[in-house]
């Protein structure tokens, strides 16, 4: 090797060494910067945790006249840490912010847990009772404080860049979908003030990561937008606040900015949660990751052929024992996949819409089945429905040349009942396009909503409290922003419109014979509600005005039906006739365009 080559090789080695050192140094600098940011977030988080505990302990030891003041201070500190706590410790957050209702967990018939609620909503409702039980309040406060102390002692934040994006996205969505609706401020209706605190908590997360931004302009844009949001919330009144404009102007803008932040940070996501990682609107076909709601991930290239096959099976009367009915017999496409009947022959319950059925965590009106494939099993085996068996359906498919070819192309050679159920379920999961008049307007694709329809949405999400059970954007009982639970409610539906006696259908109770679950039913979607009458699980009401009137008087309690565990607040909503018309106008705007 000559001298020139030796010198050249040394130069190359020196360059590579310097490059390696530079890369390592930059990497260490980035890691150190991120570590420092996370530590700052953690220190701030623990500080607010401490303050929450201090105010709760002061509440426990205070005279009744000071209880409200300490509660409000503790609640304010709790809302400040909500963005982090709700993301890093969902179960504890859920317990600490749970409604003042019995918590019932029914894993199976041998494992049923019934637990008294605790946390901030319980304290709030208890303090403002006409005759507060201060001894009981102190116990709830102590339990709440102890849980927060436990959380603090076990706090070590280990947040990646994508965690920060998810955390902010969840909190932005939480504020819009539950925070400003009164969902977790049942007495004080302090939702707007608490939303301000939640946004301040988001600022405490964002600001330590300023150095992560390649674009200083983007960082400033995000900070300015959040401050503008805080200003608008501070000007609001719970009953008159324009939630429609808030979501359209602020929520969606923030989701769009988050996408830019994700690109700016070059974030690589390891997977998707209920929300698509690319979502920029709460009300679109790109909002949700459908696989999150299914039992296993679908292959995109097979979705269309599966849907086509599933639709054929859905409409095939040969799946029933006597060849008389198909899935489409109870779920007619022109009636938003209902049947227009009070109850289908030999059934005791109204046929629910299948539109947006994919976005649930339990199925049937009593929530007894955990997935769509399981629901199909029940329908096939039910003597009052298909009165058949999965083996019969598999045999039918094997005898049909066209079906055999389609199954072979999609699933491979072997035809099984599981594949048949999956095909039907895949078709059902495709139903629901988020293309209603309301969707198009809140996404700025149209400007056609009337003042009545907008006011109706604002009532729905505010004064009328509808959105505290029918959560937007699905308007069913699947709770945002995590979408891991579909709620069951007891609202006290009567058996007829004359006698004011509770309907005889015991609902969820029939699954496990849990006394505390008598007459509980899953909260259905109100999307396409203009086409899905008659209404309620027993089809008792023929018009939306009757439904609104029922809620306006406080449900069953307003009919003097005595139900210990009614989850619907018994107080009248005091809606005017105009407000009722506006509510109905909004609900009609949720009808999908064909």
Coordinates of C-alpha atoms in Angstrom, one line a residue:
X1 CA 0.0 0.0 0.0
X2 CA 1.5 3.4 -1.0
X3 CA 1.8 6.5 1.2
X4 CA -1.1 8.3 -0.5
X5 CA -3.5 5.4 0.1
X6 CA -2.4 5.2 3.8
X7 CA -3.0 8.9 4.2
X8 CA -6.4 8.7 2.4
X9 CA -7.5 5.8 4.6
X10 CA -6.4 7.6 7.8
X11 CA -8.4 10.7 6.7
X12 CA -11.4 8.5 6.1
X13 CA -11.1 6.9 9.5
X14 CA -10.7 10.2 11.2
X15 CA -13.8 11.6 9.4
X16 CA -15.8 8.5 10.4
X17 CA -14.7 8.8 14.0
X18 CA -15.6 12.5 14.1
X19 CA -19.0 11.7 12.4
X20 CA -19.6 9.0 15.0
X21 CA -18.8 11.3 17.9
X22 CA -21.1 14.0 16.4
X23 CA -23.9 11.5 16.1
X24 CA -23.5 10.2 19.6
X25 CA -23.2 13.7 20.9
X26 CA -26.4 14.8 19.1
X27 CA -28.1 11.7 20.3
X28 CA -27.0 12.3 23.9
X29 CA -28.1 15.9 23.6
X30 CA -31.5 14.9 22.3
X31 CA -31.9 12.3 25.0
X32 CA -30.7 14.7 27.7
X33 CA -33.1 17.4 26.4
X34 CA -36.0 15.0 26.4
X35 CA -35.1 13.6 29.8
X36 CA -34.9 17.2 31.1
X37 CA -38.3 18.0 29.6
X38 CA -40.0 14.9 31.1
X39 CA -38.4 15.6 34.5
X40 CA -39.9 19.2 34.4
X41 CA -43.3 17.7 33.5
X42 CA -43.0 15.2 36.3
X43 CA -42.0 17.8 38.9
X44 CA -44.9 20.0 37.9
X45 CA -47.3 17.0 37.9
X46 CA -46.2 15.9 41.4
X47 CA -46.5 19.5 42.7
X48 CA -50.2 19.6 41.6
X49 CA -50.8 16.1 43.0
X50 CA -49.4 17.4 46.3
X51 CA -51.7 20.4 46.3
X52 CA -54.7 18.3 45.4
X53 CA -54.0 16.1 48.5
X54 CA -53.4 19.1 50.7
X55 CA -56.8 20.6 49.8
X56 CA -58.6 17.3 50.3
X57 CA -57.0 16.8 53.7
X58 CA -58.0 20.3 54.6
X59 CA -61.5 19.6 53.4
X60 CA -61.6 16.5 55.6
X61 CA -60.6 18.4 58.7
X62 CA -62.6 21.6 57.9
X63 CA -65.9 22.9 59.2
X64 CA -68.9 22.3 56.9
X65 CA -68.9 26.0 56.0
X66 CA -65.4 25.7 54.5
X67 CA -66.0 22.4 52.6
X68 CA -67.0 24.0 49.4
X69 CA -64.0 26.2 49.2
X70 CA -61.5 23.4 49.8
X71 CA -63.4 21.1 47.4
X72 CA -63.2 23.7 44.6
X73 CA -59.4 24.2 45.2
X74 CA -58.8 20.4 45.2
X75 CA -60.8 19.9 42.1
X76 CA -59.0 22.7 40.3
X77 CA -55.6 21.0 41.1
X78 CA -57.0 17.7 40.0
X79 CA -58.1 19.1 36.7
X80 CA -54.7 20.6 36.2
X81 CA -53.1 17.1 36.3
X82 CA -55.9 15.4 34.3
X83 CA -54.0 15.4 31.0
X84 CA -51.2 13.3 32.5
X85 CA -53.1 11.3 35.1
X86 CA -55.8 10.2 32.6
X87 CA -53.2 9.1 30.1
X88 CA -50.7 7.4 32.4
X89 CA -53.1 5.8 35.0
X90 CA -56.5 5.4 33.3
X91 CA -58.0 3.1 35.9
X92 CA -57.2 5.4 38.9
X93 CA -58.3 8.4 36.9
X94 CA -61.6 6.8 36.1
X95 CA -62.2 5.9 39.8
X96 CA -61.2 9.3 41.0
X97 CA -63.5 11.0 38.5
X98 CA -66.4 8.4 38.5
X99 CA -70.1 9.3 38.6
X100 CA -71.8 9.0 42.0
X101 CA -73.2 5.6 41.0
X102 CA -72.6 2.0 42.1
X103 CA -69.8 0.4 40.2
X104 CA -70.7 -3.1 39.1
X105 CA -68.1 -5.4 37.4
X106 CA -69.5 -8.7 36.0
X107 CA -66.6 -10.8 34.7
X108 CA -68.8 -13.9 34.9
X109 CA -71.4 -15.4 37.2
X110 CA -68.8 -16.4 39.8
X111 CA -67.0 -13.0 39.8
X112 CA -69.4 -10.1 40.4
X113 CA -68.1 -7.1 42.2
X114 CA -70.3 -4.2 43.5
X115 CA -68.3 -1.3 44.8
X116 CA -69.4 2.1 46.3
X117 CA -68.0 5.0 44.2
X118 CA -65.6 7.5 45.5
X119 CA -63.7 10.5 44.1
X120 CA -64.6 14.0 43.1
X121 CA -68.0 13.6 41.6
X122 CA -69.1 11.8 44.7
X123 CA -67.7 14.5 47.0
X124 CA -69.3 17.2 44.9
X125 CA -72.8 15.7 45.0
X126 CA -72.5 14.9 48.7
X127 CA -71.4 18.3 49.8
X128 CA -74.4 20.0 48.0
X129 CA -77.1 17.7 49.3
X130 CA -79.8 19.3 51.4
X131 CA -78.6 17.5 54.5
X132 CA -75.0 16.4 53.9
X133 CA -73.7 13.3 55.8
X134 CA -70.4 14.8 56.9
X135 CA -69.2 11.6 58.4
X136 CA -69.6 9.8 55.1
X137 CA -68.2 12.7 53.2
X138 CA -65.0 12.6 55.3
X139 CA -64.6 8.9 54.5
X140 CA -64.9 9.5 50.8
X141 CA -62.5 12.4 51.0
X142 CA -60.0 10.3 52.9
X143 CA -60.2 7.4 50.4
X144 CA -59.8 9.9 47.5
X145 CA -56.8 11.5 49.2
X146 CA -55.2 8.2 50.0
X147 CA -55.5 7.0 46.4
X148 CA -53.8 10.2 45.2
X149 CA -51.0 9.7 47.7
X150 CA -50.5 6.2 46.4
X151 CA -50.4 7.5 42.8
X152 CA -47.8 10.1 43.8
X153 CA -45.6 7.6 45.6
X154 CA -45.5 5.4 42.4
X155 CA -45.1 8.2 39.9
X156 CA -42.2 7.8 37.4
X157 CA -43.1 9.4 34.1
X158 CA -41.5 7.6 31.1
X159 CA -43.0 9.4 28.2
X160 CA -41.8 9.1 24.6
X161 CA -42.5 11.7 21.9
X162 CA -45.6 9.8 20.6
X163 CA -46.9 9.6 24.2
X164 CA -46.9 13.4 24.4
X165 CA -48.9 13.6 21.1
X166 CA -51.4 11.0 22.3
X167 CA -51.7 12.6 25.7
X168 CA -52.5 16.0 24.2
X169 CA -54.8 14.6 21.6
X170 CA -56.7 12.6 24.3
X171 CA -57.1 15.7 26.5
X172 CA -58.2 18.0 23.6
X173 CA -60.8 15.3 22.7
X174 CA -61.8 14.8 26.4
X175 CA -62.5 18.4 26.9
X176 CA -64.7 18.6 23.8
X177 CA -66.6 15.4 24.2
X178 CA -67.1 15.1 28.0
X179 CA -65.4 18.1 29.7
X180 CA -67.7 20.9 28.5
X181 CA -70.8 18.8 28.6
X182 CA -71.2 18.7 32.4
X183 CA -70.3 15.0 32.5
X184 CA -68.1 15.3 35.5
X185 CA -69.4 18.5 37.2
X186 CA -72.9 17.3 37.9
X187 CA -73.9 20.0 40.5
X188 CA -71.7 23.0 40.1
X189 CA -71.7 22.8 36.2
X190 CA -68.2 24.3 36.4
X191 CA -67.3 22.5 33.2
X192 CA -66.0 25.6 31.3
X193 CA -63.8 26.8 34.2
X194 CA -62.5 23.2 34.6
X195 CA -61.7 23.1 30.9
X196 CA -59.6 26.2 31.3
X197 CA -57.6 24.4 34.0
X198 CA -57.2 21.3 31.8
X199 CA -55.8 23.5 29.0
X200 CA -53.4 25.1 31.5
X201 CA -52.3 21.6 32.4
X202 CA -51.7 20.9 28.7
X203 CA -49.5 24.1 28.5
X204 CA -47.4 22.6 31.4
X205 CA -46.8 19.6 29.3
X206 CA -46.0 21.4 26.0
X207 CA -43.7 24.2 27.2
X208 CA -40.8 22.0 28.6
X209 CA -40.7 20.4 25.1
X210 CA -40.1 23.7 23.3
X211 CA -36.6 22.6 22.2
X212 CA -38.1 19.6 20.4
X213 CA -39.7 21.8 17.9
X214 CA -37.8 22.3 14.6
X215 CA -40.2 25.1 13.8
X216 CA -40.4 27.9 16.4
X217 CA -43.4 29.3 14.4
X218 CA -45.3 26.0 15.0
X219 CA -44.5 26.0 18.7
X220 CA -45.8 29.6 19.0
X221 CA -48.9 28.7 16.9
X222 CA -49.8 26.0 19.3
X223 CA -49.3 28.1 22.4
X224 CA -51.3 31.0 21.0
X225 CA -54.1 28.7 20.0
X226 CA -54.4 27.2 23.5
X227 CA -54.3 30.7 25.0
X228 CA -57.1 31.8 22.6
X229 CA -59.1 28.7 23.7
X230 CA -58.7 29.6 27.3
X231 CA -59.9 33.1 26.6
X232 CA -63.0 31.9 24.9
X233 CA -63.8 29.4 27.7
X234 CA -63.4 32.1 30.3
X235 CA -66.0 34.2 28.5
X236 CA -68.5 31.3 28.4
X237 CA -71.6 30.5 30.4
X238 CA -72.6 26.8 30.8
X239 CA -76.1 27.1 29.4
X240 CA -75.3 29.5 26.6
X241 CA -71.8 28.4 25.5
X242 CA -71.5 27.7 21.8
X243 CA -70.0 24.2 21.9
X244 CA -70.5 23.7 18.1
X245 CA -68.3 26.7 17.3
X246 CA -65.8 25.7 20.0
X247 CA -65.2 22.3 18.4
X248 CA -65.2 23.7 14.9
X249 CA -62.9 26.6 15.7
X250 CA -60.7 25.3 18.5
X251 CA -60.8 21.5 18.9
X252 CA -60.3 20.6 15.2
X253 CA -57.7 23.3 14.8
X254 CA -55.7 21.9 17.7
X255 CA -55.9 18.4 16.2
X256 CA -54.6 19.7 12.9
X257 CA -51.7 21.5 14.7
X258 CA -50.9 18.3 16.5
X259 CA -50.5 16.6 13.2
X260 CA -48.0 19.3 12.2
X261 CA -46.2 18.8 15.5
X262 CA -46.0 15.1 14.9
X263 CA -44.4 15.7 11.5
X264 CA -42.1 18.4 13.0
X265 CA -40.9 16.0 15.7
X266 CA -40.7 13.1 13.1
X267 CA -42.7 10.9 15.5
X268 CA -42.9 7.2 14.7
X269 CA -45.9 5.5 16.3
X270 CA -45.7 1.9 17.4
X271 CA -49.4 1.3 16.9
X272 CA -52.8 3.0 16.8
X273 CA -55.3 3.5 19.6
X274 CA -59.0 4.0 19.1
X275 CA -58.1 7.2 17.3
X276 CA -56.2 7.0 14.0
X277 CA -52.8 8.6 14.4
X278 CA -53.6 10.8 11.4
X279 CA -57.0 12.1 12.7
X280 CA -57.7 15.8 12.5
X281 CA -61.5 15.8 13.1
X282 CA -63.7 14.1 15.7
X283 CA -66.5 13.6 13.1
X284 CA -65.0 11.9 10.1
X285 CA -64.3 8.5 8.5
X286 CA -60.7 9.0 9.4
X287 CA -61.3 9.6 13.1
X288 CA -61.3 6.0 14.3
X289 CA -59.2 2.9 14.0
X290 CA -61.8 0.2 13.3
X291 CA -59.4 -2.6 14.3
X292 CA -59.3 -1.2 17.8
X293 CA -63.0 -2.2 18.2
X294 CA -62.6 -5.6 16.6
X295 CA -61.0 -8.7 18.1
X296 CA -58.2 -8.9 15.6
X297 CA -56.7 -6.7 12.9
X298 CA -58.2 -6.9 9.4
X299 CA -56.0 -6.9 6.4
X300 CA -56.9 -3.8 4.4
X301 CA -56.6 -5.6 1.0
X302 CA -59.2 -8.1 2.1
X303 CA -61.7 -5.6 3.5
X304 CA -63.7 -5.0 0.3
X305 CA -64.1 -8.6 -0.7
X306 CA -65.0 -9.5 2.9
X307 CA -67.6 -6.8 3.0
X308 CA -69.1 -8.0 -0.3
X309 CA -69.3 -11.6 0.9
X310 CA -70.6 -10.5 4.3
X311 CA -73.4 -8.5 2.7
X312 CA -74.5 -11.6 0.7
X313 CA -74.6 -13.7 3.8
X314 CA -76.4 -10.8 5.7
X315 CA -79.2 -10.9 3.1
X316 CA -79.4 -14.7 2.7
X317 CA -82.6 -16.2 4.2
X318 CA -81.1 -19.7 3.9
X319 CA -79.1 -19.0 7.0
X320 CA -82.3 -19.5 9.1
X321 CA -83.7 -23.0 9.7
X322 CA -86.9 -22.5 7.7
X323 CA -85.4 -20.2 5.1
X324 CA -87.8 -17.4 6.2
X325 CA -85.6 -14.7 7.6
X326 CA -82.1 -13.2 7.2
X327 CA -80.2 -10.5 9.1
X328 CA -81.8 -8.0 6.8
X329 CA -85.3 -9.0 7.9
X330 CA -84.8 -7.2 11.2
X331 CA -82.3 -4.7 9.8
X332 CA -83.5 -3.0 6.7
X333 CA -81.1 -0.8 4.8
X334 CA -83.8 1.8 4.0
X335 CA -84.7 2.2 7.7
X336 CA -81.2 2.7 8.8
X337 CA -80.9 -1.0 9.4
X338 CA -83.9 -1.2 11.8
X339 CA -87.3 -2.7 10.9
X340 CA -89.7 0.1 11.8
X341 CA -91.6 -2.2 14.2
X342 CA -92.1 -1.8 17.9
X343 CA -90.7 -5.3 18.3
X344 CA -90.0 -7.9 15.7
X345 CA -92.4 -10.9 15.9
X346 CA -91.5 -13.3 18.8
X347 CA -89.1 -10.7 20.2
X348 CA -89.5 -8.5 23.3
X349 CA -87.1 -5.7 22.2
X350 CA -86.9 -3.2 19.5
X351 CA -84.5 -3.9 16.6
X352 CA -81.5 -1.5 17.0
X353 CA -79.8 0.2 14.1
X354 CA -76.6 -1.5 12.9
X355 CA -75.2 1.8 11.6
X356 CA -72.1 2.6 13.6
X357 CA -72.5 -0.7 15.5
X358 CA -68.8 -1.3 15.1
X359 CA -67.9 1.4 17.6
X360 CA -69.0 -0.4 20.7
X361 CA -67.5 -2.7 23.4
X362 CA -70.6 -4.7 24.0
X363 CA -73.6 -5.9 22.0
X364 CA -77.3 -6.5 22.3
X365 CA -79.3 -4.0 24.3
X366 CA -78.2 -5.7 27.5
X367 CA -74.6 -5.7 26.5
X368 CA -74.3 -9.5 27.0
X369 CA -71.9 -10.1 24.1
X370 CA -68.4 -8.7 23.7
X371 CA -68.1 -8.6 19.9
X372 CA -70.1 -8.7 16.6
X373 CA -69.0 -12.2 15.8
X374 CA -70.4 -13.3 19.2
X375 CA -73.7 -11.5 18.5
X376 CA -74.1 -13.5 15.3
X377 CA -73.8 -16.7 17.2
X378 CA -76.7 -15.7 19.5
X379 CA -78.9 -14.8 16.5
X380 CA -78.2 -18.0 14.7
X381 CA -78.9 -20.2 17.8
X382 CA -81.9 -18.2 19.0
X383 CA -85.1 -20.3 18.5
X384 CA -87.1 -17.1 17.9
X385 CA -84.6 -15.9 15.3
X386 CA -82.6 -18.2 12.9
X387 CA -83.2 -21.3 15.1
X388 CA -80.3 -22.9 13.3
X389 CA -76.7 -23.7 14.2
X390 CA -73.2 -22.6 13.0
X391 CA -72.7 -26.1 11.6
X392 CA -75.7 -25.7 9.4
X393 CA -74.4 -22.4 8.1
X394 CA -71.0 -23.9 7.3
X395 CA -72.7 -26.8 5.5
X396 CA -74.8 -24.4 3.5
X397 CA -71.7 -22.4 2.4
X398 CA -69.9 -25.6 1.4
X399 CA -72.8 -26.6 -0.8
X400 CA -72.9 -23.3 -2.6
X401 CA -70.4 -23.1 -5.4
X402 CA -70.3 -19.3 -5.5
X403 CA -69.8 -19.0 -1.7
X404 CA -67.1 -21.7 -1.9
X405 CA -65.1 -19.8 -4.5
X406 CA -65.4 -16.5 -2.6
X407 CA -64.4 -18.0 0.7
X408 CA -61.4 -19.7 -1.0
X409 CA -60.3 -16.5 -2.5
X410 CA -60.5 -14.5 0.8
X411 CA -59.9 -17.1 3.6
X412 CA -58.1 -20.0 1.9
X413 CA -59.4 -23.5 1.4
X414 CA -61.0 -24.4 4.7
X415 CA -64.5 -23.0 5.3
X416 CA -65.3 -22.5 9.0
X417 CA -68.1 -20.9 11.0
X418 CA -65.6 -18.4 12.4
X419 CA -64.8 -17.2 8.9
X420 CA -68.5 -16.9 8.1
X421 CA -69.2 -14.9 11.2
X422 CA -66.2 -12.7 10.4
X423 CA -67.5 -11.9 6.9
X424 CA -70.9 -10.8 8.2
X425 CA -69.3 -8.8 11.0
X426 CA -66.9 -7.1 8.6
X427 CA -69.9 -6.0 6.5
X428 CA -71.6 -4.6 9.6
X429 CA -68.5 -2.8 10.6
X430 CA -68.5 -1.0 7.3
X431 CA -71.9 0.6 8.0
X432 CA -71.8 4.3 9.0
X433 CA -70.0 6.9 6.9
X434 CA -69.9 10.0 9.1
X435 CA -71.5 12.0 6.2
X436 CA -74.6 13.5 7.8
X437 CA -75.5 17.1 7.4
X438 CA -74.0 17.7 10.9
X439 CA -70.7 16.0 10.1
X440 CA -70.3 17.9 6.9
X441 CA -70.9 21.3 8.6
X442 CA -68.7 20.8 11.6
X443 CA -66.0 19.7 9.2
X444 CA -66.4 22.9 7.1
X445 CA -67.5 20.9 4.0
X446 CA -70.9 22.7 4.0
X447 CA -72.5 25.7 5.6
X448 CA -76.1 24.6 5.7
X449 CA -76.9 24.0 9.4
X450 CA -79.8 26.2 10.6
X451 CA -79.6 28.2 13.8
X452 CA -82.1 25.7 15.3
X453 CA -79.9 22.7 14.5
X454 CA -76.8 24.4 16.0
X455 CA -78.7 25.5 19.1
X456 CA -80.0 21.9 19.3
X457 CA -76.4 20.5 19.4
X458 CA -75.5 23.1 22.0
X459 CA -78.5 22.1 24.2
X460 CA -77.7 18.4 23.6
X461 CA -74.1 19.0 24.8
X462 CA -75.1 21.4 27.6
X463 CA -78.3 22.2 29.4
X464 CA -80.2 19.1 28.3
X465 CA -77.3 16.9 29.4
X466 CA -77.9 14.4 26.6
X467 CA -74.2 14.2 25.8
X468 CA -73.4 12.9 29.3
X469 CA -74.7 9.5 28.2
X470 CA -74.9 9.8 24.3
X471 CA -71.2 10.8 23.8
X472 CA -70.3 12.6 20.7
X473 CA -69.0 11.8 18.1
X474 CA -70.6 8.4 18.0
X475 CA -73.6 9.6 20.1
X476 CA -73.8 6.2 21.8
X477 CA -72.6 5.0 25.3
X478 CA -69.0 4.2 24.3
X479 CA -67.0 6.6 26.5
X480 CA -64.4 8.9 24.9
X481 CA -61.6 9.4 24.5
X482 CA -60.4 5.8 25.3
X483 CA -63.5 4.1 24.0
X484 CA -62.9 0.9 26.1
X485 CA -66.3 0.8 27.7
X486 CA -69.9 1.0 26.5
X487 CA -72.1 2.2 29.3
X488 CA -75.4 0.7 30.6
X489 CA -78.0 3.0 32.1
X490 CA -81.2 2.7 34.0
X491 CA -83.6 5.5 32.9
X492 CA -86.9 4.0 33.9
X493 CA -88.7 3.3 30.6
X494 CA -92.4 2.4 31.3
X495 CA -94.2 -0.6 29.8
X496 CA -96.8 1.7 28.2
X497 CA -97.8 5.4 27.9
X498 CA -100.8 5.1 30.3
X499 CA -100.0 3.2 33.5
X500 CA -96.6 4.6 34.4
X501 CA -95.3 1.2 35.5
X502 CA -91.8 0.1 34.8
X503 CA -91.4 -2.2 31.8
X504 CA -91.1 -5.9 32.7
X505 CA -87.9 -6.5 30.7
X506 CA -85.2 -6.7 33.3
X507 CA -82.4 -6.0 30.8
X508 CA -78.9 -6.6 32.0
X509 CA -80.1 -8.4 35.1
X510 CA -81.0 -11.5 33.0
X511 CA -77.3 -12.0 32.2
X512 CA -76.0 -12.5 35.8
X513 CA -79.0 -11.9 38.0
X514 CA -77.2 -9.0 39.6
X515 CA -79.9 -7.2 41.6
X516 CA -78.3 -3.8 41.1
X517 CA -78.6 -4.2 37.3
X518 CA -82.3 -4.6 37.0
X519 CA -83.7 -2.7 34.0
X520 CA -80.3 -1.6 32.8
X521 CA -79.8 -1.2 29.0
X522 CA -77.0 -0.1 26.8
X523 CA -77.0 3.4 25.5
X524 CA -77.7 3.3 21.8
X525 CA -76.5 5.7 19.1
X526 CA -78.8 8.5 18.1
X527 CA -77.2 8.8 14.7
X528 CA -79.9 8.3 12.0
X529 CA -82.5 8.5 14.8
X530 CA -84.9 10.1 12.4
X531 CA -85.2 6.7 10.7
X532 CA -85.0 4.4 13.7
X533 CA -88.4 4.8 15.4
X534 CA -90.2 3.6 17.4
X535 CA -87.9 4.3 20.3
X536 CA -86.6 2.8 23.5
X537 CA -85.8 -0.9 24.0
X538 CA -89.5 -1.8 24.0
X539 CA -90.5 0.6 21.2
X540 CA -92.9 2.5 23.6
X541 CA -92.5 5.9 22.0
X542 CA -93.4 6.7 18.4
X543 CA -92.0 10.2 18.1
X544 CA -88.8 12.0 19.2
X545 CA -90.9 14.6 21.0
X546 CA -92.2 11.9 23.3
X547 CA -88.6 10.8 24.0
X548 CA -87.5 14.4 24.7
X549 CA -90.5 14.8 27.0
X550 CA -89.6 11.7 28.9
X551 CA -86.1 12.9 29.5
X552 CA -87.3 16.4 30.3
X553 CA -89.4 15.2 33.3
X554 CA -86.5 13.1 34.7
X555 CA -87.3 9.7 33.1
X556 CA -88.9 7.1 35.3
X557 CA -88.6 9.2 38.4
X558 CA -90.7 11.9 36.7
X559 CA -93.4 9.3 36.1
X560 CA -93.3 8.4 39.8
X561 CA -91.6 5.1 39.1
X562 CA -89.5 4.4 42.1
X563 CA -86.1 3.0 41.0
X564 CA -83.3 2.9 43.6
X565 CA -80.5 2.8 41.0
X566 CA -81.8 5.1 38.3
X567 CA -78.8 6.6 36.6
X568 CA -80.7 9.4 34.8
X569 CA -80.9 12.5 37.1
X570 CA -84.4 12.8 38.4
X571 CA -84.6 16.6 38.2
X572 CA -86.6 18.2 35.4
X573 CA -84.5 19.8 32.6
X574 CA -87.1 22.6 32.3
X575 CA -86.8 22.7 28.5
X576 CA -89.0 25.2 26.7
X577 CA -91.0 24.1 23.6
X578 CA -88.5 25.9 21.4
X579 CA -85.6 24.1 23.0
X580 CA -87.3 20.7 22.5
X581 CA -87.8 21.6 18.8
X582 CA -84.2 22.6 18.5
X583 CA -83.0 19.3 20.1
X584 CA -85.1 17.3 17.6
X585 CA -83.8 19.5 14.7
X586 CA -80.3 18.7 15.7
X587 CA -80.9 14.9 16.1
X588 CA -82.5 14.9 12.6
X589 CA -79.3 16.5 11.2
X590 CA -77.4 13.3 12.2
X591 CA -79.1 11.4 9.4
X592 CA -76.5 10.0 7.0
X593 CA -76.7 11.0 3.4
X594 CA -77.3 8.1 1.0

